[in-house]
Amino acid sequence: MAATTPATLTARALLLDMDGTLVNSDAVVERCWRRWADRQGLDAAEVLKVVHGRQGYATMAILLPDRPMAENHADNRVMLAEETADLDGVVPVPGAPSFMAAIAELPHALVTSADRALAAARMGAAALRMPETRITAESVGASKPDPEGFLKGAAALGFAPADCVVFEDSEAGIQAGRAAGMRVVGVGPRAAAFAPDVHVADLARLRVEPAADGSITLTVLA
């Protein structure tokens, strides 16, 4: 269940995951990872429990712990190419277009496990504006749930971690946000199980209000 904390947060900067948070890409993720699971002789249902939020090589390392990491990285490059080429069913999360418009002039960054090409493809397919500041797979040495990506996002925007609020949908992403010392807005059905500070069914349930002092108030709508 979601945390029973007040349904309002105040921040100075927002750090946004992409898949499951801004963009619904579940159909593509399931297609690509089911094919990978078949190639590896793994149960696709079990594979899909692990994939969300992580870079592909990190998922593969969990599922195939005895396989050399170099093979995981090579397989991940293939996976990224497949995912980038397959945009069928990629749509914005409800409320994402209005949310992105509301924060256009506010400090925010994309922090995604996708690489630059995949992030551009999916944001484009969903017709969402790409944030000027973005931390992609190329930007970090460790995948979520490591906090590196969110810490780099905060640093790029010039804010302390405590001043940032993370938007995430996955267990790995929520863990990364917490490890970075940030508060977390959980978005969508996956997030509710991992006790984010605030949970919303989608971005249509959130109001963004900037203040004259530079702060941002996020309010969950009933």
Short mmCIF file of C-alpha atoms in Angstrom, two decimals:
data_model
loop_
_atom_site.label_atom_id
_atom_site.label_comp_id
_atom_site.label_asym_id
_atom_site.label_seq_id
_atom_site.Cartn_x
_atom_site.Cartn_y
_atom_site.Cartn_z
CA MET A 1 0.00 0.00 0.00
CA ALA A 2 1.09 3.59 -0.51
CA ALA A 3 2.46 5.54 2.42
CA THR A 4 -0.15 7.34 4.51
CA THR A 5 1.64 10.68 4.43
CA PRO A 6 0.16 14.07 3.52
CA ALA A 7 -0.81 14.29 -0.12
CA THR A 8 1.27 17.44 -0.69
CA LEU A 9 5.01 17.77 -1.28
CA THR A 10 7.15 20.86 -1.70
CA ALA A 11 10.30 20.78 -3.82
CA ARG A 12 12.69 23.00 -5.71
CA ALA A 13 13.45 20.56 -8.55
CA LEU A 14 11.79 17.51 -10.09
CA LEU A 15 13.55 14.39 -11.35
CA LEU A 16 11.49 12.31 -13.77
CA ASP A 17 11.77 8.67 -14.71
CA MET A 18 10.47 7.94 -18.21
CA ASP A 19 9.07 4.44 -18.75
CA GLY A 20 5.94 3.87 -16.68
CA THR A 21 6.12 7.41 -15.32
CA LEU A 22 5.81 9.68 -18.36
CA VAL A 23 5.51 7.09 -21.13
CA ASN A 24 3.59 3.82 -21.14
CA SER A 25 5.92 1.45 -22.97
CA ASP A 26 4.82 -1.76 -21.26
CA ALA A 27 3.68 -3.39 -24.52
CA VAL A 28 7.12 -3.00 -26.11
CA VAL A 29 8.98 -4.03 -22.96
CA GLU A 30 6.90 -7.18 -22.70
CA ARG A 31 7.39 -8.12 -26.36
CA CYS A 32 11.14 -7.62 -26.32
CA TRP A 33 11.79 -9.29 -22.99
CA ARG A 34 9.54 -12.25 -23.79
CA ARG A 35 11.65 -12.90 -26.88
CA TRP A 36 14.82 -12.62 -24.80
CA ALA A 37 13.41 -14.99 -22.17
CA ASP A 38 12.58 -17.52 -24.88
CA ARG A 39 16.13 -17.32 -26.25
CA GLN A 40 17.53 -17.95 -22.77
CA GLY A 41 15.06 -20.69 -21.85
CA LEU A 42 13.66 -18.62 -18.98
CA ASP A 43 10.09 -18.19 -17.73
CA ALA A 44 8.92 -14.93 -19.29
CA ALA A 45 6.55 -14.20 -16.41
CA GLU A 46 9.44 -14.34 -13.94
CA VAL A 47 11.63 -12.22 -16.21
CA LEU A 48 8.99 -9.51 -16.43
CA LYS A 49 8.90 -9.23 -12.64
CA VAL A 50 12.52 -8.00 -12.69
CA VAL A 51 12.87 -5.78 -15.76
CA HIS A 52 11.14 -2.54 -14.75
CA GLY A 53 13.39 0.37 -13.77
CA ARG A 54 16.73 -1.27 -14.41
CA GLN A 55 19.11 -1.08 -17.32
CA GLY A 56 18.93 -4.26 -19.36
CA TYR A 57 22.37 -5.56 -18.42
CA ALA A 58 21.47 -5.27 -14.71
CA THR A 59 18.28 -7.26 -15.26
CA MET A 60 20.25 -9.91 -17.14
CA ALA A 61 22.82 -10.12 -14.34
CA ILE A 62 20.04 -10.89 -11.85
CA LEU A 63 18.44 -13.50 -14.07
CA LEU A 64 21.68 -15.11 -15.30
CA PRO A 65 24.06 -14.65 -12.35
CA ASP A 66 26.72 -16.98 -13.73
CA ARG A 67 26.96 -15.34 -17.15
CA PRO A 68 29.95 -13.04 -17.79
CA MET A 69 28.97 -9.37 -17.54
CA ALA A 70 30.49 -8.70 -20.97
CA GLU A 71 27.81 -10.96 -22.47
CA ASN A 72 25.10 -9.06 -20.58
CA HIS A 73 26.36 -5.75 -21.96
CA ALA A 74 26.51 -7.18 -25.49
CA ASP A 75 22.99 -8.59 -25.16
CA ASN A 76 21.80 -5.28 -23.75
CA ARG A 77 22.99 -3.45 -26.87
CA VAL A 78 20.87 -5.80 -28.96
CA MET A 79 17.91 -5.28 -26.63
CA LEU A 80 18.22 -1.48 -26.81
CA ALA A 81 18.24 -1.61 -30.62
CA GLU A 82 15.14 -3.83 -30.64
CA GLU A 83 13.30 -1.56 -28.19
CA THR A 84 14.24 1.60 -30.09
CA ALA A 85 12.91 0.13 -33.34
CA ASP A 86 9.62 -1.02 -31.78
CA LEU A 87 7.36 1.90 -30.87
CA ASP A 88 4.02 0.16 -31.41
CA GLY A 89 1.77 0.95 -28.45
CA VAL A 90 4.04 3.60 -26.89
CA VAL A 91 1.73 6.29 -25.51
CA PRO A 92 1.91 9.00 -22.85
CA VAL A 93 0.83 8.15 -19.32
CA PRO A 94 -2.52 9.90 -18.70
CA GLY A 95 -1.89 13.51 -17.71
CA ALA A 96 1.73 13.50 -18.91
CA PRO A 97 1.29 16.13 -21.67
CA SER A 98 -0.34 18.63 -19.27
CA PHE A 99 2.17 17.81 -16.54
CA MET A 100 5.12 18.42 -18.86
CA ALA A 101 3.57 21.71 -19.95
CA ALA A 102 3.06 22.75 -16.31
CA ILE A 103 6.72 22.18 -15.41
CA ALA A 104 8.24 23.57 -18.63
CA GLU A 105 9.71 26.63 -16.90
CA LEU A 106 10.54 24.85 -13.62
CA PRO A 107 13.78 23.02 -12.75
CA HIS A 108 13.42 19.42 -13.89
CA ALA A 109 15.42 16.62 -15.47
CA LEU A 110 14.79 13.26 -17.07
CA VAL A 111 16.56 10.41 -15.25
CA THR A 112 16.05 7.21 -17.22
CA SER A 113 17.62 3.78 -17.59
CA ALA A 114 17.11 4.11 -21.35
CA ASP A 115 19.98 5.27 -23.52
CA ARG A 116 19.77 8.53 -25.50
CA ALA A 117 18.36 6.92 -28.66
CA LEU A 118 15.65 4.97 -26.84
CA ALA A 119 14.68 7.96 -24.69
CA ALA A 120 14.35 10.17 -27.78
CA ALA A 121 12.35 7.52 -29.62
CA ARG A 122 9.88 6.90 -26.83
CA MET A 123 9.39 10.54 -25.83
CA GLY A 124 8.87 11.32 -29.50
CA ALA A 125 6.39 8.48 -29.99
CA ALA A 126 4.44 9.74 -26.98
CA ALA A 127 4.63 13.33 -28.33
CA LEU A 128 6.19 14.56 -25.10
CA ARG A 129 8.71 17.38 -24.83
CA MET A 130 12.20 16.15 -24.02
CA PRO A 131 13.62 17.90 -20.93
CA GLU A 132 16.72 19.97 -21.58
CA THR A 133 18.53 18.25 -18.73
CA ARG A 134 18.61 14.48 -19.00
CA ILE A 135 20.53 11.66 -17.39
CA THR A 136 20.49 8.54 -19.59
CA ALA A 137 22.21 5.17 -19.49
CA GLU A 138 25.35 6.72 -20.98
CA SER A 139 25.56 9.17 -18.06
CA VAL A 140 26.02 6.63 -15.27
CA GLY A 141 28.18 3.71 -14.29
CA ALA A 142 25.52 1.94 -12.24
CA SER A 143 21.88 1.13 -12.90
CA LYS A 144 18.97 1.90 -10.62
CA PRO A 145 18.46 0.98 -7.75
CA ASP A 146 21.84 2.69 -7.41
CA PRO A 147 21.18 6.41 -6.72
CA GLU A 148 23.86 7.67 -9.13
CA GLY A 149 21.43 8.82 -11.81
CA PHE A 150 19.26 10.86 -9.46
CA LEU A 151 22.28 12.38 -7.72
CA LYS A 152 23.69 13.40 -11.10
CA GLY A 153 20.33 14.86 -12.08
CA ALA A 154 20.19 16.97 -8.92
CA ALA A 155 23.78 18.13 -9.43
CA ALA A 156 23.12 19.03 -13.07
CA LEU A 157 20.21 21.22 -11.97
CA GLY A 158 22.21 22.72 -9.10
CA PHE A 159 20.05 21.50 -6.21
CA ALA A 160 20.69 19.47 -3.07
CA PRO A 161 19.12 16.00 -3.01
CA ALA A 162 16.78 17.00 -0.19
CA ASP A 163 15.32 19.73 -2.42
CA CYS A 164 14.40 17.26 -5.17
CA VAL A 165 11.34 15.09 -5.65
CA VAL A 166 11.62 11.96 -7.78
CA PHE A 167 8.80 10.62 -9.97
CA GLU A 168 9.00 6.84 -10.39
CA ASP A 169 6.92 3.77 -11.16
CA SER A 170 9.21 0.84 -10.30
CA GLU A 171 10.66 -0.74 -7.20
CA ALA A 172 14.23 -0.20 -8.46
CA GLY A 173 13.51 3.45 -9.21
CA ILE A 174 11.83 4.15 -5.88
CA GLN A 175 14.75 2.50 -4.09
CA ALA A 176 17.17 4.67 -6.10
CA GLY A 177 15.30 7.84 -5.19
CA ARG A 178 15.28 6.95 -1.50
CA ALA A 179 18.98 6.02 -1.58
CA ALA A 180 19.66 9.45 -3.09
CA GLY A 181 18.00 11.08 -0.08
CA MET A 182 15.03 12.30 -2.08
CA ARG A 183 11.28 12.09 -1.63
CA VAL A 184 9.37 10.03 -4.16
CA VAL A 185 6.06 10.41 -5.98
CA GLY A 186 5.01 6.95 -7.08
CA VAL A 187 3.15 6.91 -10.40
CA GLY A 188 0.88 4.09 -11.57
CA PRO A 189 -0.07 0.67 -10.26
CA ARG A 190 3.43 -0.77 -9.82
CA ALA A 191 4.55 2.06 -7.56
CA ALA A 192 1.80 1.66 -4.97
CA ALA A 193 3.36 -1.50 -3.53
CA PHE A 194 6.67 0.16 -2.64
CA ALA A 195 5.55 2.88 -0.21
CA PRO A 196 6.44 6.09 -2.06
CA ASP A 197 5.97 9.29 -0.08
CA VAL A 198 2.94 10.08 -2.26
CA HIS A 199 1.18 7.86 -4.79
CA VAL A 200 -0.92 8.86 -7.81
CA ALA A 201 -2.71 6.60 -10.26
CA ASP A 202 -1.38 8.77 -13.10
CA LEU A 203 -0.14 12.31 -13.70
CA ALA A 204 -3.66 13.62 -14.24
CA ARG A 205 -4.10 13.26 -10.48
CA LEU A 206 -1.39 15.79 -9.66
CA ARG A 207 -1.46 19.60 -9.50
CA VAL A 208 1.77 21.57 -9.90
CA GLU A 209 1.94 25.06 -8.35
CA PRO A 210 5.10 27.19 -8.54
CA ALA A 211 5.65 29.84 -5.88
CA ALA A 212 7.38 33.21 -6.03
CA ASP A 213 10.25 31.91 -3.86
CA GLY A 214 11.11 29.25 -6.43
CA SER A 215 9.51 26.36 -4.59
CA ILE A 216 7.11 23.92 -6.25
CA THR A 217 4.05 22.49 -4.51
CA LEU A 218 2.76 19.12 -5.70
CA THR A 219 -0.76 18.24 -4.62
CA VAL A 220 -2.57 14.95 -5.15
CA LEU A 221 -6.10 15.56 -6.39
CA ALA A 222 -8.95 13.58 -4.87
#
